[in-house]
Amino acid sequence: MSRADLDLNGEDMVEQSNGGDSSPTGAELIFHDEKLQAYTLHSLNMMRKNRTFCDVILHVGSSELHGHRAVLASASPHLLELFTADVDSKGAVRENVVTYQLNGGFDKVALEKLIDYAYTAQLEVRSHQVKSVFMTATKLKMDRVAKECARHLIQHLSPENCIEIRSLTGIAHNKSFVTQVDAFINSQFDVVCKLPVLLALPCMRIEVLNQTRQEMSLVSSDSLSLLVLDWLKRSHEDNSFEILTEKTHLLYLALDNSLQDCAELPSGDISDTEIVQDYKKMSKKCINPNTQKQRRKAPMQPAKNRVLIYSRSDTLESECNSDWSCIASKKVGEHSFLALVTLRGKLVTLSVVLRLNRLSSPSPKDQPPIIHPDIPDMYLGLANMVSVKCGAGCVNLNGNLLVCGGYDRAECLRSVELYDPSSNIWADLAPMREARGRFDIAVVGTKVYAVGGCNGTTELATVECYDPNEKKWQRVTSLPLARSNTGKY
């Protein structure tokens, strides 16, 4: 390899002589080599291929990939952390060539493609390799490559491959990617649910007891699936899929608007029928010793019909484990439903069947149901806020719910959201001028006032006002004394 390979000559070099007037250093000659970066990368790549000055070997399975730590670390934050930790642990001891065993299911071909990219700034991947390159780039924290792979996969989504793409390791790190794939699956679920790839997923069998046929007739697939998902998060967060799919789970609707396992229904309850008692006996035989833990006493089943509202938005610490979501659902029979959900990032199908639990004693609910068109859905699903928060300020603004600021367990927020009950939609509004939590807001006339609070470190005396017509916040006169957790009247 020589400089002739890049055809470097004087025409490629820009020279400027200006007497030093425009140079901060007073230099009289400014020289810019437009091909130096390309030449340097090309030279490093040739040295890598010839194993010249290589100081790192990456082991993937039985294969060895040689390279230069400085180049690989500059392209991959993950490798930078790996190399830095090794240097820090060895102190003054230095090795000419360091070997690393990459664990975690790295694909050799994908890793080679990404190493080539690090040395050439160019990525060339066949369509069937894009998924493995995406997963490897995600592990290496090479975000630009991962986003480009995601863009390609979105463009080539189909009912046949969407389940495989949604199952990719690391997809939860790219929320925009997940949202688009989920939206596609939801729109094509009538087709997807008939394909072998969906039928091959682990399936959880759920039966939900209802007290009347009227309740059964008013259930919607989305809300029912969300309630089952909420029950799974609360009761089986640590269980494996094998344990969850080895039996049919019988649930009932409790007083606190949640689904509960019938094995925990108090004895003597009006709903403790033969169906429930048989299920309790079966559950005792299937108890797994690894799932033994103290459970709270299950709430009783109400004796009257009621509207169940799903409005939970619990979050988990780990980003990967926080992927608990209902992607799509549909009614497949008179009282049966099918849903595709993610449990800790893993795709699982839910087969949910509604069962009529005939009570052991006469009840007014046994009367023939009277159907009214204006009766609300017995399972009413409410949209979640855009972001998780606590300690926020809330107020009724023209019949809508306005939520301002608060904390997301990491920082104090400026964000503002507005919920429209008629459309069940949250919308982002202009953020406050200052992050604040543990405060109250009030509507005076047509304007909203955010008063005091805390920014996470200090209490605030500042006050700001939101004008819905101008759609922006403005500072107004501050409080004479900083305070939080204020009251309003």
Coordinates of C-alpha atoms in Angstrom, one line a residue:
M1 CA 0.0 0.0 0.0
S2 CA 1.3 3.5 -0.8
R3 CA 0.1 7.0 -1.0
A4 CA -0.5 6.4 -4.7
D5 CA -3.4 4.2 -3.7
L6 CA -5.3 7.4 -2.7
D7 CA -3.9 9.5 -5.5
L8 CA -2.7 12.2 -3.2
N9 CA -1.2 15.2 -4.9
G10 CA -1.0 19.0 -4.6
E11 CA -4.4 19.5 -6.2
D12 CA -6.1 17.7 -3.2
M13 CA -4.5 20.1 -0.7
V14 CA -5.9 23.5 -0.1
E15 CA -3.4 26.3 0.6
Q16 CA -4.4 29.8 1.7
S17 CA -2.1 32.7 2.3
N18 CA -3.7 35.7 3.9
G19 CA -1.1 37.4 5.9
G20 CA -2.4 35.8 9.1
D21 CA -5.3 38.2 9.4
S22 CA -8.0 35.5 9.8
S23 CA -6.0 33.0 11.8
P24 CA -6.4 32.9 15.6
T25 CA -2.7 31.9 15.9
G26 CA -1.5 34.6 13.4
A27 CA -0.4 31.9 11.0
E28 CA 0.4 33.0 7.5
L29 CA -0.1 29.6 5.9
I30 CA -3.3 27.6 6.4
F31 CA -3.2 24.1 4.9
H32 CA -6.2 21.7 4.8
D33 CA -5.8 18.1 3.5
E34 CA -9.3 17.0 2.4
K35 CA -8.2 13.3 2.0
L36 CA -6.3 12.8 5.2
Q37 CA -9.3 11.3 7.1
A38 CA -10.1 8.9 4.3
Y39 CA -6.4 8.1 3.9
T40 CA -5.9 7.4 7.6
L41 CA -8.9 5.1 7.8
H42 CA -7.8 3.3 4.7
S43 CA -4.3 2.9 6.1
L44 CA -5.6 1.6 9.4
N45 CA -7.8 -0.9 7.6
M46 CA -4.9 -2.2 5.5
M47 CA -2.9 -2.6 8.7
R48 CA -5.7 -4.5 10.4
K49 CA -6.0 -6.9 7.5
N50 CA -2.2 -7.4 7.5
R51 CA -2.3 -7.6 11.3
T52 CA 0.2 -4.7 11.6
F53 CA 0.3 -3.0 15.0
C54 CA -2.9 -4.8 16.0
D55 CA -3.2 -4.7 19.8
V56 CA -6.5 -6.5 20.4
I57 CA -8.0 -9.8 19.5
L58 CA -11.7 -10.4 19.9
H59 CA -12.7 -14.0 20.4
V60 CA -16.2 -14.9 19.1
G61 CA -16.8 -18.6 19.5
S62 CA -13.7 -20.3 17.9
S63 CA -12.9 -17.3 15.6
E64 CA -10.4 -14.5 16.2
L65 CA -10.9 -10.9 15.0
H66 CA -7.9 -8.7 15.1
G67 CA -8.0 -4.9 15.4
H68 CA -6.7 -1.7 17.0
R69 CA -8.2 -0.8 20.4
A70 CA -8.3 3.0 19.6
V71 CA -10.3 2.5 16.4
L72 CA -12.8 -0.1 17.9
A73 CA -13.3 2.0 21.1
S74 CA -14.0 5.1 19.1
A75 CA -16.7 3.3 17.1
S76 CA -18.3 1.3 20.0
P77 CA -19.0 2.7 23.5
H78 CA -19.4 -0.8 24.7
L79 CA -15.8 -1.8 23.6
L80 CA -14.5 1.5 25.1
E81 CA -16.0 0.5 28.5
L82 CA -14.5 -3.0 28.1
F83 CA -11.0 -1.8 27.2
T84 CA -11.0 1.0 29.8
A85 CA -12.1 -1.4 32.6
D86 CA -9.3 -3.8 31.6
V87 CA -6.7 -1.0 31.7
D88 CA -7.9 0.3 35.0
S89 CA -7.7 -3.2 36.6
K90 CA -4.2 -3.9 35.4
G91 CA -2.7 -0.6 36.4
A92 CA 0.8 0.0 35.2
V93 CA 1.0 -3.5 33.6
R94 CA 0.7 -3.2 29.8
E95 CA 0.4 -6.0 27.3
N96 CA 1.3 -5.7 23.6
V97 CA -1.8 -7.6 22.5
V98 CA -4.9 -8.1 24.6
T99 CA -7.4 -10.9 24.0
Y100 CA -11.1 -10.5 24.9
Q101 CA -13.7 -13.3 24.9
L102 CA -17.0 -11.7 23.8
N103 CA -19.9 -13.5 25.5
G104 CA -23.6 -12.9 25.1
G105 CA -24.2 -14.6 21.7
F106 CA -22.3 -12.3 19.4
D107 CA -22.6 -13.2 15.8
K108 CA -19.2 -13.5 14.0
V109 CA -20.4 -12.3 10.6
A110 CA -22.3 -9.4 12.1
L111 CA -19.3 -8.4 14.2
E112 CA -17.0 -8.5 11.2
K113 CA -19.4 -6.2 9.3
L114 CA -19.3 -3.7 12.2
I115 CA -15.5 -3.9 12.5
D116 CA -15.3 -3.1 8.7
Y117 CA -17.7 -0.2 9.3
A118 CA -15.4 1.1 12.1
Y119 CA -12.5 1.2 9.7
T120 CA -14.2 2.3 6.5
A121 CA -17.3 4.3 7.7
Q122 CA -19.3 2.2 5.3
L123 CA -21.8 -0.6 6.1
E124 CA -22.7 -3.2 3.5
V125 CA -25.2 -5.8 4.7
R126 CA -27.4 -8.3 2.8
S127 CA -31.1 -8.2 3.8
H128 CA -31.0 -11.6 5.6
Q129 CA -28.1 -10.3 7.8
V130 CA -29.7 -7.0 8.9
K131 CA -31.3 -8.5 12.0
S132 CA -28.1 -10.0 13.3
V133 CA -26.2 -6.8 12.6
F134 CA -28.9 -4.8 14.4
M135 CA -28.6 -7.0 17.5
T136 CA -24.8 -6.9 17.5
A137 CA -24.8 -3.1 17.0
T138 CA -27.2 -2.7 19.9
K139 CA -25.0 -4.8 22.2
L140 CA -21.9 -2.7 21.1
K141 CA -24.0 0.5 21.7
M142 CA -23.3 1.6 18.1
D143 CA -26.6 3.6 17.9
R144 CA -26.2 5.1 14.4
V145 CA -25.8 1.6 12.9
A146 CA -28.6 0.2 15.0
K147 CA -31.0 3.0 13.9
E148 CA -30.1 2.5 10.3
C149 CA -30.8 -1.3 10.6
A150 CA -34.1 -0.5 12.3
R151 CA -35.1 1.8 9.5
H152 CA -34.4 -0.9 6.9
L153 CA -36.4 -3.5 8.9
I154 CA -39.3 -1.1 9.2
Q155 CA -39.3 -0.6 5.5
H156 CA -39.5 -4.3 4.9
L157 CA -42.0 -5.3 7.6
S158 CA -44.5 -8.0 6.6
P159 CA -47.0 -10.1 8.5
E160 CA -44.6 -13.1 8.0
N161 CA -41.5 -11.4 9.6
C162 CA -43.0 -8.9 12.1
I163 CA -43.1 -11.4 15.0
E164 CA -39.4 -12.4 14.4
I165 CA -38.4 -8.7 14.3
R166 CA -40.4 -7.9 17.5
S167 CA -38.5 -10.7 19.2
L168 CA -35.1 -9.3 18.4
T169 CA -32.7 -9.0 21.4
G170 CA -32.2 -5.3 22.3
I171 CA -35.3 -4.0 20.4
A172 CA -36.6 -2.5 23.7
H173 CA -33.7 0.0 23.7
N174 CA -35.1 1.7 20.6
K175 CA -38.6 2.9 21.6
S176 CA -39.4 4.4 18.2
F177 CA -38.6 1.1 16.5
V178 CA -40.7 -0.8 19.0
T179 CA -43.6 1.6 18.6
Q180 CA -43.6 1.2 14.8
V181 CA -43.3 -2.6 14.9
D182 CA -46.1 -2.8 17.5
A183 CA -48.4 -0.5 15.4
F184 CA -47.8 -2.7 12.3
I185 CA -48.6 -5.9 14.2
N186 CA -51.7 -4.4 15.7
S187 CA -52.9 -3.2 12.2
Q188 CA -52.2 -6.7 10.7
F189 CA -53.2 -8.8 13.7
D190 CA -56.1 -10.5 11.8
V191 CA -53.6 -11.9 9.4
V192 CA -50.7 -12.4 11.9
C193 CA -52.8 -14.4 14.4
K194 CA -53.4 -17.1 11.7
L195 CA -49.7 -17.6 10.9
P196 CA -47.6 -20.5 12.3
V197 CA -45.0 -18.1 13.7
L198 CA -47.5 -16.7 16.2
L199 CA -49.0 -20.1 17.0
A200 CA -45.4 -21.3 17.9
L201 CA -45.1 -18.7 20.7
P202 CA -45.6 -19.7 24.3
C203 CA -49.3 -19.5 25.2
M204 CA -50.8 -18.7 28.6
R205 CA -54.3 -20.0 29.1
I206 CA -56.5 -17.7 31.2
E207 CA -60.1 -18.1 32.3
V208 CA -62.0 -15.2 33.9
L209 CA -65.1 -15.8 36.0
N210 CA -68.0 -13.5 35.5
Q211 CA -71.1 -13.2 37.7
T212 CA -73.6 -12.4 34.9
R213 CA -73.9 -12.8 31.2
Q214 CA -74.3 -9.0 31.0
E215 CA -70.7 -8.6 32.3
M216 CA -69.5 -11.1 29.7
S217 CA -71.3 -9.3 26.9
L218 CA -69.6 -5.9 27.7
V219 CA -66.0 -7.0 27.8
S220 CA -63.5 -5.5 25.3
S221 CA -60.4 -7.4 24.2
D222 CA -57.9 -4.6 24.8
S223 CA -59.0 -3.8 28.3
L224 CA -59.3 -7.5 29.3
S225 CA -55.8 -8.2 28.0
L226 CA -54.4 -5.2 29.9
L227 CA -55.9 -6.4 33.1
V228 CA -54.5 -9.9 32.6
L229 CA -51.1 -8.4 31.9
D230 CA -51.4 -6.3 35.1
W231 CA -52.1 -9.5 37.1
L232 CA -49.1 -11.2 35.6
K233 CA -46.8 -8.3 36.6
R234 CA -48.1 -8.3 40.1
S235 CA -48.3 -12.0 40.8
H236 CA -45.8 -13.7 38.5
E237 CA -43.0 -11.2 37.7
D238 CA -40.3 -13.7 38.8
N239 CA -41.7 -16.9 37.3
S240 CA -40.5 -18.6 34.2
F241 CA -42.6 -19.1 31.1
E242 CA -42.6 -22.8 31.7
I243 CA -44.4 -22.3 35.0
L244 CA -46.8 -19.9 33.6
T245 CA -47.8 -22.1 30.7
E246 CA -48.1 -25.4 32.5
K247 CA -51.7 -24.9 33.6
T248 CA -54.9 -22.9 33.0
H249 CA -55.2 -19.9 35.4
L250 CA -58.6 -19.2 36.8
L251 CA -59.1 -15.5 37.8
Y252 CA -61.9 -13.4 39.3
L253 CA -62.7 -9.7 39.4
A254 CA -62.0 -8.3 42.8
L255 CA -63.2 -5.2 44.7
D256 CA -60.1 -3.2 43.8
N257 CA -60.7 -3.4 40.1
S258 CA -58.1 -6.0 39.5
L259 CA -57.9 -9.6 38.5
Q260 CA -56.9 -12.1 41.2
D261 CA -56.2 -15.9 41.2
C262 CA -59.2 -17.9 42.3
A263 CA -56.8 -20.0 44.4
E264 CA -56.7 -17.0 46.8
L265 CA -60.4 -16.4 46.9
P266 CA -61.5 -16.5 50.6
S267 CA -63.3 -19.6 51.6
G268 CA -67.0 -18.9 52.3
D269 CA -67.2 -16.1 49.7
I270 CA -70.4 -16.1 47.7
S271 CA -68.3 -16.8 44.6
D272 CA -66.5 -19.8 46.2
T273 CA -68.4 -22.2 44.0
E274 CA -67.6 -25.8 42.9
I275 CA -65.7 -24.4 39.9
V276 CA -63.4 -22.4 42.3
Q277 CA -63.1 -25.2 44.8
D278 CA -62.0 -27.7 42.1
Y279 CA -59.4 -25.1 40.9
K280 CA -58.1 -24.6 44.4
K281 CA -57.5 -28.4 44.7
M282 CA -55.8 -28.5 41.4
S283 CA -53.6 -25.5 42.3
K284 CA -52.4 -27.2 45.4
K285 CA -51.1 -30.2 43.4
C286 CA -49.3 -27.8 40.9
I287 CA -47.6 -25.6 43.5
N288 CA -43.9 -25.0 42.6
P289 CA -41.5 -24.7 45.5
N290 CA -39.7 -21.9 43.8
T291 CA -42.8 -19.7 43.8
Q292 CA -43.5 -20.0 47.5
K293 CA -43.6 -16.5 48.9
Q294 CA -45.8 -14.5 51.2
R295 CA -48.8 -13.1 49.4
R296 CA -51.2 -10.5 50.6
K297 CA -54.8 -11.7 51.4
A298 CA -56.7 -11.5 48.2
P299 CA -59.6 -9.1 48.1
M300 CA -63.1 -10.5 48.0
Q301 CA -65.3 -10.5 44.9
P302 CA -68.1 -7.8 45.0
A303 CA -71.7 -8.8 45.2
K304 CA -72.8 -6.2 42.7
N305 CA -72.0 -5.3 39.1
R306 CA -69.5 -2.5 38.7
V307 CA -67.3 -0.9 36.1
L308 CA -63.7 -2.0 36.1
I309 CA -61.2 0.7 35.2
Y310 CA -57.7 -0.2 34.0
S311 CA -55.4 2.7 34.8
R312 CA -52.2 1.1 36.2
S313 CA -48.8 2.3 34.9
D314 CA -46.2 0.5 37.0
T315 CA -42.6 0.6 35.8
L316 CA -39.7 -1.7 36.4
E317 CA -36.0 -0.7 37.0
S318 CA -34.4 -2.5 34.1
E319 CA -35.0 -1.3 30.6
C320 CA -35.1 -4.8 29.2
N321 CA -37.4 -6.1 31.9
S322 CA -39.7 -3.1 31.7
D323 CA -41.1 -4.3 28.4
W324 CA -44.5 -5.5 29.6
S325 CA -47.0 -4.5 27.0
C326 CA -50.1 -5.5 25.1
I327 CA -49.3 -5.3 21.4
A328 CA -52.6 -6.5 19.9
S329 CA -55.7 -8.3 20.8
K330 CA -58.9 -9.5 19.2
K331 CA -62.2 -11.3 20.0
V332 CA -62.0 -14.8 18.4
G333 CA -65.3 -16.3 19.8
E334 CA -68.4 -15.3 21.7
H335 CA -66.5 -15.3 25.0
S336 CA -62.9 -15.9 24.0
F337 CA -60.1 -13.6 23.2
L338 CA -56.5 -13.8 21.8
A339 CA -53.8 -11.3 22.6
L340 CA -50.1 -10.9 21.9
V341 CA -48.2 -9.4 24.8
T342 CA -44.6 -9.0 26.0
L343 CA -43.5 -10.4 29.4
R344 CA -40.1 -9.0 30.4
G345 CA -39.4 -8.4 26.7
K346 CA -40.5 -11.9 25.6
L347 CA -43.4 -12.4 23.2
V348 CA -46.2 -14.6 24.6
T349 CA -49.8 -15.1 23.5
L350 CA -52.7 -15.0 25.9
S351 CA -55.8 -17.2 25.3
V352 CA -58.5 -15.7 27.5
V353 CA -61.9 -17.3 28.0
L354 CA -64.8 -15.8 30.0
R355 CA -66.8 -18.3 32.2
L356 CA -70.1 -17.8 34.0
N357 CA -69.7 -18.6 37.7
R358 CA -73.2 -19.6 38.9
L359 CA -73.3 -18.5 42.5
S360 CA -74.0 -20.9 45.3
S361 CA -76.9 -18.8 46.7
P362 CA -79.7 -16.8 45.0
S363 CA -78.7 -13.3 44.1
P364 CA -80.4 -10.4 42.3
K365 CA -77.7 -10.8 39.7
D366 CA -79.4 -13.9 38.5
Q367 CA -82.3 -11.8 37.0
P368 CA -82.3 -11.6 33.2
P369 CA -79.9 -8.8 32.2
I370 CA -81.4 -5.6 30.7
I371 CA -79.1 -4.3 28.0
H372 CA -78.8 -0.5 27.6
P373 CA -76.8 1.0 24.7
D374 CA -75.3 3.6 27.0
I375 CA -73.9 1.1 29.6
P376 CA -70.1 1.5 29.7
D377 CA -67.6 -1.2 29.0
M378 CA -67.2 -3.3 32.2
Y379 CA -63.4 -3.2 31.5
L380 CA -62.6 0.4 30.7
G381 CA -59.0 0.9 29.5
L382 CA -57.5 4.3 30.1
A383 CA -54.6 5.6 28.1
N384 CA -51.3 5.9 30.0
M385 CA -49.4 9.2 30.3
V386 CA -46.5 9.7 27.9
S387 CA -44.0 9.5 30.7
V388 CA -43.9 8.0 34.2
K389 CA -44.0 10.5 37.0
C390 CA -44.9 11.2 40.7
G391 CA -45.4 14.3 42.8
A392 CA -46.9 16.1 39.8
G393 CA -49.4 19.0 39.9
C394 CA -52.9 18.1 38.6
V395 CA -56.0 20.3 37.8
N396 CA -59.2 20.3 35.8
L397 CA -58.8 22.6 32.8
N398 CA -61.9 23.0 30.7
G399 CA -63.1 19.4 31.4
N400 CA -59.6 18.0 30.7
L401 CA -57.0 16.7 33.1
L402 CA -53.8 18.8 33.1
V403 CA -50.7 17.2 34.7
C404 CA -47.5 19.3 35.2
G405 CA -44.0 18.5 36.3
G406 CA -43.2 15.9 39.0
Y407 CA -40.4 13.3 39.2
D408 CA -39.6 10.3 37.1
R409 CA -37.3 8.6 39.7
A410 CA -34.3 10.2 38.0
E411 CA -34.9 13.9 37.7
C412 CA -37.4 16.7 38.2
L413 CA -39.6 17.4 35.2
R414 CA -40.8 20.4 33.2
S415 CA -43.1 18.4 31.0
V416 CA -46.9 19.1 30.8
E417 CA -49.5 16.7 29.5
L418 CA -53.3 17.1 28.9
Y419 CA -55.8 14.2 29.0
D420 CA -59.0 14.4 27.0
P421 CA -61.6 12.0 28.6
S422 CA -63.8 12.1 25.5
S423 CA -61.1 10.8 23.2
N424 CA -59.0 8.9 25.8
I425 CA -55.9 10.6 24.5
W426 CA -52.9 12.4 26.2
A427 CA -51.3 15.3 24.4
D428 CA -48.0 17.1 25.1
L429 CA -48.3 20.9 25.9
A430 CA -45.5 23.5 26.2
P431 CA -43.2 22.6 29.1
M432 CA -43.0 24.8 32.2
R433 CA -40.1 27.3 32.4
E434 CA -38.7 25.6 35.4
A435 CA -38.7 21.9 36.6
R436 CA -40.8 21.4 39.7
G437 CA -42.4 18.7 41.7
R438 CA -44.4 18.4 45.0
F439 CA -46.5 21.5 44.1
D440 CA -50.0 22.4 43.3
I441 CA -51.6 24.1 40.3
A442 CA -54.8 26.2 40.2
V443 CA -57.0 27.6 37.5
V444 CA -58.0 31.2 37.9
G445 CA -60.2 32.5 35.1
T446 CA -58.9 30.9 32.0
K447 CA -55.2 30.6 33.1
V448 CA -53.3 28.0 35.0
Y449 CA -50.8 28.9 37.8
A450 CA -48.0 26.6 39.0
V451 CA -47.0 27.7 42.5
G452 CA -43.8 26.9 44.4
G453 CA -42.7 23.2 44.8
C454 CA -39.3 21.7 44.7
N455 CA -36.7 21.2 41.9
G456 CA -35.2 18.1 43.4
T457 CA -32.7 19.9 45.6
T458 CA -34.3 23.2 46.9
E459 CA -37.8 24.5 47.5
L460 CA -39.1 27.1 45.1
A461 CA -40.7 30.5 45.5
T462 CA -41.2 31.0 41.8
V463 CA -44.7 31.1 40.2
E464 CA -45.5 30.7 36.5
C465 CA -48.7 31.1 34.5
Y466 CA -50.0 29.1 31.5
D467 CA -52.3 30.8 29.0
P468 CA -54.2 28.2 26.9
N469 CA -54.7 30.8 24.1
E470 CA -51.1 31.6 23.7
K471 CA -50.0 28.1 24.6
K472 CA -47.0 29.1 26.6
W473 CA -45.8 29.7 30.2
Q474 CA -44.8 33.0 31.7
R475 CA -43.2 33.9 35.0
V476 CA -45.3 36.0 37.4
T477 CA -44.6 37.4 40.8
S478 CA -42.9 35.0 43.1
L479 CA -44.0 33.9 46.6
P480 CA -42.6 35.8 49.5
L481 CA -41.4 32.4 51.0
A482 CA -40.3 29.3 49.2
R483 CA -42.5 26.3 49.9
S484 CA -43.6 22.9 48.6
N485 CA -46.6 20.7 49.1
T486 CA -48.8 23.8 49.1
G487 CA -52.5 23.8 49.3
K488 CA -55.0 25.8 47.2
Y489 CA -58.5 27.1 47.7

